[in-house]
mmCIF file of C-alpha atoms and ligand atoms in Angstrom:
data_model
loop_
_atom_site.group_PDB
_atom_site.id
_atom_site.type_symbol
_atom_site.label_atom_id
_atom_site.label_comp_id
_atom_site.label_asym_id
_atom_site.label_seq_id
_atom_site.Cartn_x
_atom_site.Cartn_y
_atom_site.Cartn_z
ATOM 1 C CA MET A 1 24.784 -27.160 251.041
ATOM 2 C CA LEU A 2 22.130 -24.485 250.633
ATOM 3 C CA ASN A 3 18.520 -25.499 251.101
ATOM 4 C CA LEU A 4 17.000 -25.424 247.626
ATOM 5 C CA LYS A 5 13.548 -25.904 249.168
ATOM 6 C CA LYS A 6 13.675 -22.189 249.989
ATOM 7 C CA ILE A 7 13.532 -21.264 246.308
ATOM 8 C CA LYS A 8 10.204 -19.677 245.419
ATOM 9 C CA LYS A 9 7.872 -21.199 242.854
ATOM 10 C CA LEU A 10 5.651 -19.148 240.575
ATOM 11 C CA SER A 11 2.647 -19.936 242.778
ATOM 12 C CA ASP A 12 4.433 -18.509 245.851
ATOM 13 C CA LEU A 13 4.508 -14.943 244.515
ATOM 14 C CA ASP A 14 2.130 -12.278 243.214
ATOM 15 C CA TRP A 15 2.841 -11.397 239.578
ATOM 16 C CA LYS A 16 0.320 -8.628 238.979
ATOM 17 C CA ASP A 17 1.946 -5.693 237.138
ATOM 18 C CA GLU A 18 5.405 -7.262 237.483
ATOM 19 C CA LYS A 19 7.894 -6.811 234.670
ATOM 20 C CA VAL A 20 9.620 -10.176 234.592
ATOM 21 C CA PHE A 21 12.831 -11.193 232.902
ATOM 22 C CA LEU A 22 12.102 -14.823 232.020
ATOM 23 C CA ARG A 23 15.263 -16.821 231.310
ATOM 24 C CA LEU A 24 14.308 -19.727 229.073
ATOM 25 C CA ASP A 25 16.316 -22.470 227.401
ATOM 26 C CA LEU A 26 15.240 -22.143 223.778
ATOM 27 C CA ASN A 27 18.500 -23.648 222.566
ATOM 28 C CA VAL A 28 16.886 -25.864 219.920
ATOM 29 C CA PRO A 29 18.671 -27.760 217.140
ATOM 30 C CA ILE A 30 18.470 -25.670 213.945
ATOM 31 C CA LYS A 31 19.611 -26.499 210.418
ATOM 32 C CA ASN A 32 19.251 -24.002 207.545
ATOM 33 C CA GLU A 33 16.988 -21.877 209.774
ATOM 34 C CA LYS A 34 14.639 -24.843 210.265
ATOM 35 C CA ILE A 35 14.000 -26.032 213.814
ATOM 36 C CA LEU A 36 14.543 -29.795 214.025
ATOM 37 C CA ASP A 37 12.976 -30.373 217.453
ATOM 38 C CA LEU A 38 10.392 -28.081 219.054
ATOM 39 C CA SER A 39 10.429 -29.791 222.480
ATOM 40 C CA ARG A 40 12.256 -27.015 224.328
ATOM 41 C CA ILE A 41 9.986 -24.323 222.877
ATOM 42 C CA LYS A 42 6.884 -26.285 223.854
ATOM 43 C CA ALA A 43 8.300 -26.906 227.327
ATOM 44 C CA ALA A 44 8.628 -23.132 227.865
ATOM 45 C CA ILE A 45 4.955 -22.370 227.257
ATOM 46 C CA PRO A 46 3.409 -23.175 230.687
ATOM 47 C CA SER A 47 5.519 -20.560 232.517
ATOM 48 C CA ILE A 48 4.881 -17.907 229.866
ATOM 49 C CA GLU A 49 1.139 -18.496 230.089
ATOM 50 C CA TYR A 50 1.161 -18.617 233.887
ATOM 51 C CA LEU A 51 2.945 -15.273 234.182
ATOM 52 C CA ASN A 52 0.830 -13.603 231.502
ATOM 53 C CA SER A 53 -2.462 -14.782 232.929
ATOM 54 C CA ASN A 54 -1.416 -13.597 236.393
ATOM 55 C CA GLY A 55 -0.913 -10.055 235.162
ATOM 56 C CA ALA A 56 2.840 -9.931 234.490
ATOM 57 C CA GLN A 57 4.580 -8.522 231.459
ATOM 58 C CA ILE A 58 7.492 -10.691 230.407
ATOM 59 C CA ILE A 59 10.762 -10.138 228.634
ATOM 60 C CA ILE A 60 12.143 -13.426 227.360
ATOM 61 C CA GLY A 61 15.865 -14.154 227.221
ATOM 62 C CA SER A 62 17.638 -17.268 225.915
ATOM 63 C CA HIS A 63 20.874 -18.372 224.334
ATOM 64 C CA LEU A 64 21.121 -20.352 221.116
ATOM 65 C CA GLY A 65 24.159 -22.346 219.987
ATOM 66 C CA ARG A 66 27.660 -20.951 220.286
ATOM 67 C CA PRO A 67 27.640 -17.843 218.088
ATOM 68 C CA LYS A 68 30.997 -16.376 217.039
ATOM 69 C CA ASN A 69 29.397 -13.071 215.976
ATOM 70 C CA ASN A 70 26.045 -11.262 216.204
ATOM 71 C CA LYS A 71 24.760 -12.698 212.950
ATOM 72 C CA GLU A 72 25.062 -16.409 213.702
ATOM 73 C CA TYR A 73 22.337 -18.205 215.634
ATOM 74 C CA SER A 74 19.679 -15.520 215.596
ATOM 75 C CA LEU A 75 16.634 -16.375 217.704
ATOM 76 C CA ALA A 76 14.382 -15.207 214.823
ATOM 77 C CA PRO A 77 13.187 -18.717 213.811
ATOM 78 C CA VAL A 78 12.635 -19.549 217.485
ATOM 79 C CA ALA A 79 10.621 -16.343 218.011
ATOM 80 C CA GLU A 80 8.465 -17.213 215.035
ATOM 81 C CA ALA A 81 7.822 -20.776 216.237
ATOM 82 C CA LEU A 82 7.065 -19.645 219.796
ATOM 83 C CA GLY A 83 4.761 -16.882 218.542
ATOM 84 C CA GLY A 84 2.904 -19.433 216.404
ATOM 85 C CA LEU A 85 2.393 -21.799 219.344
ATOM 86 C CA LEU A 86 1.311 -18.995 221.705
ATOM 87 C CA LYS A 87 -0.716 -17.205 219.026
ATOM 88 C CA LYS A 88 1.076 -13.984 219.975
ATOM 89 C CA GLU A 89 3.464 -11.653 218.224
ATOM 90 C CA ILE A 90 7.022 -11.919 219.505
ATOM 91 C CA ILE A 91 8.933 -8.658 219.219
ATOM 92 C CA LEU A 92 12.602 -9.604 218.871
ATOM 93 C CA ILE A 93 15.026 -6.942 220.133
ATOM 94 C CA GLU A 94 18.215 -7.049 218.090
ATOM 95 C CA ASP A 95 20.612 -5.796 220.775
ATOM 96 C CA PRO A 96 19.861 -7.517 224.106
ATOM 97 C CA VAL A 97 21.538 -4.757 226.161
ATOM 98 C CA SER A 98 20.031 -1.725 224.390
ATOM 99 C CA ASP A 99 17.268 0.453 225.894
ATOM 100 C CA THR A 100 14.800 -0.644 223.203
ATOM 101 C CA ALA A 101 12.921 -3.061 225.463
ATOM 102 C CA LYS A 102 12.631 -0.391 228.162
ATOM 103 C CA PHE A 103 11.054 2.105 225.738
ATOM 104 C CA LEU A 104 8.781 -0.446 224.080
ATOM 105 C CA LEU A 105 7.465 -2.037 227.258
ATOM 106 C CA PRO A 106 4.714 0.512 228.152
ATOM 107 C CA SER A 107 3.137 0.163 224.706
ATOM 108 C CA VAL A 108 3.344 -3.652 224.428
ATOM 109 C CA LYS A 109 -0.144 -5.103 223.917
ATOM 110 C CA LYS A 110 -1.635 -8.264 225.444
ATOM 111 C CA ASN A 111 -1.017 -10.261 222.265
ATOM 112 C CA GLN A 112 2.652 -9.243 222.094
ATOM 113 C CA ILE A 113 5.741 -10.417 223.989
ATOM 114 C CA ILE A 114 9.230 -8.957 223.982
ATOM 115 C CA MET A 115 12.169 -11.307 223.423
ATOM 116 C CA LEU A 116 15.821 -10.292 223.544
ATOM 117 C CA GLU A 117 18.128 -11.610 220.825
ATOM 118 C CA ASN A 118 20.542 -14.442 221.617
ATOM 119 C CA LEU A 119 22.019 -13.622 225.040
ATOM 120 C CA ARG A 120 25.382 -14.937 223.844
ATOM 121 C CA TYR A 121 25.571 -11.849 221.596
ATOM 122 C CA ILE A 122 26.443 -10.028 224.829
ATOM 123 C CA ALA A 123 30.213 -10.101 225.240
ATOM 124 C CA GLY A 124 29.999 -10.545 229.013
ATOM 125 C CA GLU A 125 27.287 -13.216 229.160
ATOM 126 C CA LYS A 126 29.756 -16.064 229.532
ATOM 127 C CA ASN A 127 32.054 -14.040 231.828
ATOM 128 C CA ASN A 128 29.148 -13.351 234.185
ATOM 129 C CA ASN A 129 29.702 -9.576 234.017
ATOM 130 C CA SER A 130 27.062 -6.911 234.745
ATOM 131 C CA GLU A 131 26.304 -5.667 231.238
ATOM 132 C CA LEU A 132 22.952 -7.459 231.148
ATOM 133 C CA SER A 133 21.929 -6.751 234.760
ATOM 134 C CA ASN A 134 22.749 -3.034 234.313
ATOM 135 C CA SER A 135 20.517 -2.889 231.278
ATOM 136 C CA LEU A 136 17.658 -4.977 232.738
ATOM 137 C CA SER A 137 17.666 -3.051 236.026
ATOM 138 C CA LYS A 138 16.261 -0.051 234.122
ATOM 139 C CA TYR A 139 12.991 -1.818 233.360
ATOM 140 C CA ILE A 140 12.412 -5.197 235.084
ATOM 141 C CA THR A 141 11.075 -5.814 238.594
ATOM 142 C CA SER A 142 11.526 -9.555 238.913
ATOM 143 C CA TYR A 143 13.343 -12.606 237.557
ATOM 144 C CA VAL A 144 12.209 -16.105 236.696
ATOM 145 C CA ASN A 145 14.567 -18.885 235.667
ATOM 146 C CA ASP A 146 12.993 -21.705 233.695
ATOM 147 C CA ALA A 147 16.152 -22.707 231.813
ATOM 148 C CA PHE A 148 17.122 -25.928 233.568
ATOM 149 C CA GLY A 149 19.621 -26.799 230.830
ATOM 150 C CA VAL A 150 21.877 -23.858 231.775
ATOM 151 C CA CYS A 151 21.589 -23.935 235.574
ATOM 152 C CA HIS A 152 25.048 -25.527 235.812
ATOM 153 C CA ARG A 153 26.569 -22.447 234.183
ATOM 154 C CA VAL A 154 27.804 -19.305 235.880
ATOM 155 C CA HIS A 155 26.683 -16.993 233.076
ATOM 156 C CA SER A 156 25.286 -13.508 233.647
ATOM 157 C CA SER A 157 21.670 -14.285 232.663
ATOM 158 C CA VAL A 158 21.669 -17.235 235.096
ATOM 159 C CA ASN A 159 23.892 -15.883 237.851
ATOM 160 C CA ASP A 160 24.683 -12.152 237.927
ATOM 161 C CA VAL A 161 21.136 -11.008 237.015
ATOM 162 C CA PRO A 162 19.263 -12.986 239.720
ATOM 163 C CA LYS A 163 21.912 -12.052 242.285
ATOM 164 C CA LYS A 164 20.871 -8.420 241.864
ATOM 165 C CA ILE A 165 17.122 -8.940 241.931
ATOM 166 C CA LYS A 166 15.096 -9.577 245.091
ATOM 167 C CA LYS A 167 11.900 -10.968 243.647
ATOM 168 C CA LYS A 168 12.796 -14.198 241.906
ATOM 169 C CA ALA A 169 11.530 -17.709 241.341
ATOM 170 C CA VAL A 170 11.905 -20.854 239.287
ATOM 171 C CA GLY A 171 9.453 -21.494 236.477
ATOM 172 C CA LEU A 172 7.156 -24.484 236.094
ATOM 173 C CA LEU A 173 9.614 -26.504 234.014
ATOM 174 C CA ILE A 174 12.430 -26.316 236.576
ATOM 175 C CA GLN A 175 9.903 -27.009 239.323
ATOM 176 C CA LYS A 176 8.925 -30.237 237.551
ATOM 177 C CA GLU A 177 12.565 -31.156 236.843
ATOM 178 C CA LEU A 178 13.478 -30.771 240.509
ATOM 179 C CA GLN A 179 10.432 -32.649 241.755
ATOM 180 C CA SER A 180 11.167 -35.541 239.394
ATOM 181 C CA LEU A 181 14.890 -35.664 240.105
ATOM 182 C CA ASP A 182 14.428 -35.370 243.872
ATOM 183 C CA TYR A 183 11.883 -38.164 243.667
ATOM 184 C CA ILE A 184 14.288 -40.528 241.945
ATOM 185 C CA LEU A 185 17.193 -39.543 244.202
ATOM 186 C CA SER A 186 15.249 -40.203 247.390
ATOM 187 C CA SER A 187 13.180 -43.168 246.223
ATOM 188 C CA GLU A 188 13.882 -46.544 247.814
ATOM 189 C CA LYS A 189 12.486 -48.438 244.840
ATOM 190 C CA LYS A 190 14.651 -50.948 243.013
ATOM 191 C CA MET A 191 16.421 -49.106 240.255
ATOM 192 C CA LEU A 192 18.335 -49.910 237.094
ATOM 193 C CA LEU A 193 20.929 -47.487 235.792
ATOM 194 C CA ALA A 194 21.242 -47.520 231.994
ATOM 195 C CA LEU A 195 24.251 -45.727 230.568
ATOM 196 C CA GLY A 196 25.449 -45.028 227.062
ATOM 197 C CA GLY A 197 26.612 -42.154 224.906
ATOM 198 C CA SER A 198 30.087 -40.897 224.289
ATOM 199 C CA LYS A 199 30.991 -38.437 227.064
ATOM 200 C CA VAL A 200 32.287 -41.288 229.179
ATOM 201 C CA SER A 201 34.422 -39.340 231.629
ATOM 202 C CA ASP A 202 31.416 -37.135 232.526
ATOM 203 C CA LYS A 203 29.263 -40.132 233.272
ATOM 204 C CA ILE A 204 31.422 -42.321 235.390
ATOM 205 C CA ALA A 205 30.477 -40.028 238.288
ATOM 206 C CA LEU A 206 26.890 -41.095 237.770
ATOM 207 C CA ILE A 207 27.824 -44.694 238.584
ATOM 208 C CA GLU A 208 29.663 -43.484 241.685
ATOM 209 C CA ALA A 209 26.641 -41.414 242.758
ATOM 210 C CA PHE A 210 24.353 -44.431 242.586
ATOM 211 C CA VAL A 211 26.635 -47.275 243.565
ATOM 212 C CA ASP A 212 24.913 -47.788 246.927
ATOM 213 C CA LYS A 213 21.407 -47.561 245.538
ATOM 214 C CA ILE A 214 21.587 -49.855 242.545
ATOM 215 C CA ASP A 215 22.235 -53.538 242.010
ATOM 216 C CA THR A 216 22.564 -53.479 238.250
ATOM 217 C CA VAL A 217 23.973 -51.175 235.600
ATOM 218 C CA ILE A 218 23.562 -51.794 231.901
ATOM 219 C CA ILE A 219 26.088 -50.100 229.657
ATOM 220 C CA GLY A 220 25.894 -49.565 225.898
ATOM 221 C CA GLY A 221 27.145 -46.995 223.391
ATOM 222 C CA ALA A 222 30.735 -45.766 223.473
ATOM 223 C CA MET A 223 30.485 -45.890 227.274
ATOM 224 C CA ALA A 224 30.861 -49.687 227.023
ATOM 225 C CA TYR A 225 34.272 -49.752 225.327
ATOM 226 C CA PRO A 226 36.504 -48.737 228.267
ATOM 227 C CA PHE A 227 34.756 -51.466 230.279
ATOM 228 C CA LEU A 228 35.225 -54.098 227.543
ATOM 229 C CA LYS A 229 38.830 -52.998 227.150
ATOM 230 C CA ALA A 230 39.310 -53.286 230.930
ATOM 231 C CA GLN A 231 38.137 -56.893 230.623
ATOM 232 C CA GLY A 232 40.833 -57.440 227.997
ATOM 233 C CA LYS A 233 38.426 -57.521 225.050
ATOM 234 C CA GLU A 234 39.104 -56.208 221.563
ATOM 235 C CA VAL A 235 37.278 -52.956 220.746
ATOM 236 C CA GLY A 236 38.793 -52.506 217.282
ATOM 237 C CA LYS A 237 38.496 -49.002 215.871
ATOM 238 C CA SER A 238 35.543 -48.105 218.092
ATOM 239 C CA PHE A 239 35.467 -44.717 219.788
ATOM 240 C CA LEU A 240 37.418 -45.327 222.993
ATOM 241 C CA GLU A 241 38.112 -42.826 225.760
ATOM 242 C CA LYS A 242 41.425 -44.395 226.743
ATOM 243 C CA SER A 243 41.778 -42.340 229.932
ATOM 244 C CA CYS A 244 38.701 -44.111 231.325
ATOM 245 C CA VAL A 245 39.928 -47.703 231.040
ATOM 246 C CA ASN A 246 41.567 -47.667 234.473
ATOM 247 C CA THR A 247 38.527 -46.159 236.149
ATOM 248 C CA ALA A 248 36.350 -48.713 234.365
ATOM 249 C CA LYS A 249 38.544 -51.474 235.768
ATOM 250 C CA LYS A 250 38.140 -50.142 239.308
ATOM 251 C CA ILE A 251 34.375 -49.858 238.921
ATOM 252 C CA LEU A 252 34.171 -53.459 237.672
ATOM 253 C CA GLU A 253 36.155 -54.618 240.708
ATOM 254 C CA ARG A 254 34.019 -52.616 243.128
ATOM 255 C CA PHE A 255 30.824 -54.005 241.672
ATOM 256 C CA LYS A 256 32.142 -57.546 241.868
ATOM 257 C CA LEU A 257 33.158 -57.125 245.510
ATOM 258 C CA ARG A 258 29.681 -55.943 246.384
ATOM 259 C CA ASN A 259 27.931 -58.657 244.377
ATOM 260 C CA LYS A 260 26.475 -56.111 242.009
ATOM 261 C CA THR A 261 26.222 -56.529 238.264
ATOM 262 C CA ILE A 262 27.430 -54.539 235.286
ATOM 263 C CA ILE A 263 25.918 -55.827 232.056
ATOM 264 C CA LEU A 264 27.995 -55.053 228.993
ATOM 265 C CA PRO A 265 27.174 -55.681 225.328
ATOM 266 C CA THR A 266 27.707 -59.274 224.168
ATOM 267 C CA ASP A 267 27.120 -58.467 220.521
ATOM 268 C CA HIS A 268 27.707 -55.395 218.399
ATOM 269 C CA LYS A 269 26.825 -53.803 215.089
ATOM 270 C CA VAL A 270 30.079 -52.974 213.343
ATOM 271 C CA VAL A 271 31.191 -51.194 210.163
ATOM 272 C CA PHE A 272 34.464 -50.642 208.324
ATOM 273 C CA GLU A 273 33.692 -47.037 207.584
ATOM 274 C CA LEU A 274 31.205 -44.799 209.316
ATOM 275 C CA ASN A 275 29.771 -43.466 206.092
ATOM 276 C CA LYS A 276 29.064 -46.938 204.715
ATOM 277 C CA PRO A 277 26.105 -48.014 206.870
ATOM 278 C CA GLU A 278 25.019 -50.465 204.174
ATOM 279 C CA ASP A 279 27.961 -52.733 205.166
ATOM 280 C CA ILE A 280 26.770 -53.107 208.753
ATOM 281 C CA LYS A 281 27.284 -56.542 210.381
ATOM 282 C CA THR A 282 26.347 -58.072 213.722
ATOM 283 C CA VAL A 283 29.240 -59.752 215.552
ATOM 284 C CA SER A 284 29.928 -61.145 219.017
ATOM 285 C CA GLU A 285 33.498 -59.860 219.040
ATOM 286 C CA ILE A 286 34.602 -56.578 217.513
ATOM 287 C CA PRO A 287 37.208 -57.262 214.798
ATOM 288 C CA SER A 288 40.374 -55.171 215.143
ATOM 289 C CA SER A 289 39.721 -53.508 211.772
ATOM 290 C CA LYS A 290 36.142 -52.426 212.465
ATOM 291 C CA MET A 291 34.276 -50.022 214.694
ATOM 292 C CA ALA A 292 31.189 -50.723 216.731
ATOM 293 C CA VAL A 293 28.327 -48.299 216.134
ATOM 294 C CA ASP A 294 25.431 -49.918 217.996
ATOM 295 C CA ILE A 295 24.604 -52.771 220.347
ATOM 296 C CA GLY A 296 23.423 -56.022 218.778
ATOM 297 C CA PRO A 297 20.052 -57.814 219.193
ATOM 298 C CA LEU A 298 21.257 -60.204 221.931
ATOM 299 C CA THR A 299 22.384 -57.229 224.007
ATOM 300 C CA SER A 300 19.062 -55.477 223.385
ATOM 301 C CA ALA A 301 17.235 -58.594 224.603
ATOM 302 C CA ALA A 302 19.435 -58.803 227.713
ATOM 303 C CA PHE A 303 18.828 -55.112 228.503
ATOM 304 C CA LYS A 304 15.085 -55.574 228.021
ATOM 305 C CA ASN A 305 15.138 -58.577 230.338
ATOM 306 C CA GLU A 306 16.550 -56.455 233.156
ATOM 307 C CA LEU A 307 13.445 -54.268 233.094
ATOM 308 C CA LYS A 308 11.506 -57.164 234.630
ATOM 309 C CA ASN A 309 13.587 -57.002 237.795
ATOM 310 C CA VAL A 310 13.243 -53.321 238.680
ATOM 311 C CA GLU A 311 10.660 -50.655 239.464
ATOM 312 C CA GLN A 312 12.469 -47.657 238.051
ATOM 313 C CA VAL A 313 15.092 -46.847 235.445
ATOM 314 C CA LEU A 314 17.436 -43.916 235.041
ATOM 315 C CA TRP A 315 18.740 -43.756 231.478
ATOM 316 C CA ASN A 316 21.441 -41.467 230.210
ATOM 317 C CA GLY A 317 23.226 -41.852 226.882
ATOM 318 C CA PRO A 318 22.184 -43.549 223.635
ATOM 319 C CA PHE A 319 23.358 -47.118 222.961
ATOM 320 C CA GLY A 320 24.586 -46.360 219.457
ATOM 321 C CA MET A 321 25.182 -43.589 216.952
ATOM 322 C CA PHE A 322 21.433 -43.212 216.675
ATOM 323 C CA GLU A 323 21.639 -40.091 214.488
ATOM 324 C CA THR A 324 22.230 -42.514 211.579
ATOM 325 C CA LYS A 325 19.118 -44.622 211.048
ATOM 326 C CA GLU A 326 21.061 -47.874 210.469
ATOM 327 C CA TYR A 327 22.841 -47.395 213.808
ATOM 328 C CA SER A 328 19.754 -46.514 215.848
ATOM 329 C CA ASP A 329 18.052 -49.888 216.566
ATOM 330 C CA GLY A 330 19.625 -50.469 219.985
ATOM 331 C CA THR A 331 18.593 -47.032 221.249
ATOM 332 C CA ILE A 332 15.130 -46.924 219.685
ATOM 333 C CA ASN A 333 14.322 -50.522 220.741
ATOM 334 C CA PHE A 334 15.246 -49.777 224.347
ATOM 335 C CA ALA A 335 13.061 -46.629 224.277
ATOM 336 C CA HIS A 336 10.150 -48.811 223.114
ATOM 337 C CA ASP A 337 10.926 -51.503 225.706
ATOM 338 C CA LEU A 338 10.896 -48.846 228.418
ATOM 339 C CA SER A 339 7.629 -47.368 227.232
ATOM 340 C CA LYS A 340 5.925 -50.782 227.225
ATOM 341 C CA SER A 341 7.254 -51.921 230.594
ATOM 342 C CA ASN A 342 5.797 -51.139 234.002
ATOM 343 C CA VAL A 343 8.858 -49.289 235.256
ATOM 344 C CA THR A 344 8.904 -45.595 236.114
ATOM 345 C CA SER A 345 11.503 -44.191 233.769
ATOM 346 C CA PHE A 346 13.657 -41.069 233.827
ATOM 347 C CA VAL A 347 15.676 -40.067 230.800
ATOM 348 C CA GLY A 348 18.243 -37.289 230.814
ATOM 349 C CA GLY A 349 20.961 -35.903 228.567
ATOM 350 C CA GLY A 350 20.627 -33.778 225.450
ATOM 351 C CA ASP A 351 21.121 -36.592 222.951
ATOM 352 C CA SER A 352 19.186 -39.149 224.988
ATOM 353 C CA SER A 353 16.211 -36.800 225.157
ATOM 354 C CA SER A 354 16.325 -36.188 221.436
ATOM 355 C CA ALA A 355 16.508 -39.980 220.850
ATOM 356 C CA ILE A 356 13.402 -40.406 223.015
ATOM 357 C CA ASN A 357 11.593 -37.699 221.083
ATOM 358 C CA LYS A 358 12.675 -39.353 217.830
ATOM 359 C CA SER A 359 11.372 -42.740 218.959
ATOM 360 C CA GLY A 360 7.903 -41.266 219.492
ATOM 361 C CA VAL A 361 7.424 -42.713 222.973
ATOM 362 C CA ALA A 362 8.186 -39.604 225.054
ATOM 363 C CA GLU A 363 4.660 -39.421 226.474
ATOM 364 C CA HIS A 364 5.105 -42.895 228.034
ATOM 365 C CA ILE A 365 8.267 -41.889 229.859
ATOM 366 C CA PHE A 366 7.698 -40.552 233.387
ATOM 367 C CA HIS A 367 10.228 -37.750 233.006
ATOM 368 C CA VAL A 368 12.376 -36.658 230.069
ATOM 369 C CA SER A 369 14.796 -34.049 231.356
ATOM 370 C CA THR A 370 15.465 -30.884 229.355
ATOM 371 C CA GLY A 371 18.956 -30.671 230.858
ATOM 372 C CA GLY A 372 22.087 -32.392 229.608
ATOM 373 C CA ALA A 373 25.123 -31.497 231.706
ATOM 374 C CA ALA A 374 22.809 -29.763 234.228
ATOM 375 C CA PHE A 375 20.916 -33.020 234.703
ATOM 376 C CA LEU A 376 24.134 -34.973 235.362
ATOM 377 C CA GLU A 377 25.539 -32.319 237.691
ATOM 378 C CA TYR A 378 22.319 -32.085 239.708
ATOM 379 C CA ILE A 379 22.260 -35.848 240.231
ATOM 380 C CA GLU A 380 25.859 -35.803 241.381
ATOM 381 C CA LYS A 381 25.837 -32.692 243.563
ATOM 382 C CA LYS A 382 22.114 -32.258 244.319
ATOM 383 C CA THR A 383 22.515 -28.574 243.598
ATOM 384 C CA LEU A 384 23.404 -26.227 240.735
ATOM 385 C CA PRO A 385 24.935 -22.720 240.773
ATOM 386 C CA GLY A 386 21.970 -21.288 238.833
ATOM 387 C CA LEU A 387 19.588 -22.572 241.511
ATOM 388 C CA GLU A 388 21.565 -21.404 244.526
ATOM 389 C CA VAL A 389 21.344 -17.756 243.437
ATOM 390 C CA LEU A 390 17.546 -18.009 243.538
ATOM 391 C CA ILE A 391 17.398 -18.582 247.293
HETATM 392 P P1 ADP B 401 23.720 -37.351 226.225
HETATM 393 O O1 ADP B 401 23.723 -36.053 225.430
HETATM 394 O O2 ADP B 401 22.391 -38.036 226.172
HETATM 395 O O3 ADP B 401 24.228 -37.170 227.625
HETATM 396 P P2 ADP B 401 26.264 -38.112 225.079
HETATM 397 O O4 ADP B 401 26.440 -36.710 224.636
HETATM 398 O O5 ADP B 401 27.185 -38.661 226.110
HETATM 399 O O6 ADP B 401 24.733 -38.367 225.504
HETATM 400 O O7 ADP B 401 26.408 -39.107 223.861
HETATM 401 C C1 ADP B 401 25.617 -39.001 222.711
HETATM 402 C C2 ADP B 401 26.429 -39.349 221.511
HETATM 403 O O8 ADP B 401 27.014 -40.637 221.688
HETATM 404 C C3 ADP B 401 25.596 -39.433 220.258
HETATM 405 O O9 ADP B 401 25.983 -38.401 219.389
HETATM 406 C C4 ADP B 401 25.927 -40.810 219.691
HETATM 407 O O10 ADP B 401 26.138 -40.806 218.291
HETATM 408 C C5 ADP B 401 27.208 -41.168 220.415
HETATM 409 N N1 ADP B 401 27.436 -42.617 220.483
HETATM 410 C C6 ADP B 401 26.623 -43.558 220.967
HETATM 411 N N2 ADP B 401 27.145 -44.792 220.788
HETATM 412 C C7 ADP B 401 28.329 -44.621 220.164
HETATM 413 C C8 ADP B 401 29.338 -45.505 219.680
HETATM 414 N N3 ADP B 401 29.214 -46.819 219.801
HETATM 415 N N4 ADP B 401 30.427 -44.966 219.101
HETATM 416 C C9 ADP B 401 30.558 -43.617 218.976
HETATM 417 N N5 ADP B 401 29.633 -42.733 219.398
HETATM 418 C C10 ADP B 401 28.528 -43.223 219.976
HETATM 419 MG MG1 MG B 402 25.244 -35.030 224.382
#
């Protein structure tokens, strides 16, 4: 494996008069052109300010959503929000691979910043072709990646562009992500792994990655159902990733052999129909006709109790369908329990992070990762393709 310690930080390089392409992750949730969560925009500010105050001119690039054409998912609302927070004018360039940025750059004032439109408007962004690097090479001198959330991708703004540029570094956000993740990966402190969410197959690797380091795993959300099923329990109409039942069985056996514990829900909130939250009931066994949408209060209490026995917690995946208020207690209560306990907590995953932000306790959590899949992949592999190209 390559030595990621060789990657330069902003403070390692001189930025005076540099023209920097700054890859950010401004992929915020947007509905009807309204931004629902500003966290990623706020998280981008320290690197922008660092580069600006050290004499660099920056050109910001980011993706947003999965646009099918060049009209969907414009970065315009993002540019406006970022400009408001920075108290600067953001000049949004409609075609990210045109020469407009090159011509504008010499006349850009101190209170203005250039931003390219959604990088996924470029046909070759996802194919990692050289359209973007050919265009940028006409006017940039250096590259900074502060988009942790996309470092697992081999896309041109994360991979091809930095490959072709000598002067490159990670931004302050990635620096903090790596410091925090490396800390938890190398720490000898007693740790609890808390897992939930719905992308079960992606997460089983997380248990494997930590099996030697942890004594206890607590599992909620849809992640719990393959494990309950493996124990022969009824999961009714709950969301079940059937392909994971066998793996769940093996994990249960391995944990038992090693005298380690997996704590599964002992009560559940269930409904007949998802869109009838008013009919929600708490049960100890899931009836065959109903689906579980959240963990019950006994499970919440058992999860909370585990916090007394550990010094740190790694949490990925909500314990229920927290997007619906009636199904959010298990997730929000655990966020509050974490924030009030003495444990050092790390939360990662796109939905988990947004649940933490929703619960209003984010400032009491030691580290809330801005990466979803990137966070999981880094924990598993201790490297990411978007980082390796920065060495
Ligand atoms: P993250 O983005 O934090 O890694 P995931 O993407 O794996 O988490 O899972 C988040 C999703 O899991 C949420 O949309 C949530 O509604 C869903 N979820 C949680 N519990 C359940 C459940 N019991 N049944 C179905 N979906 C669930
Ligand atoms: Mg998710």
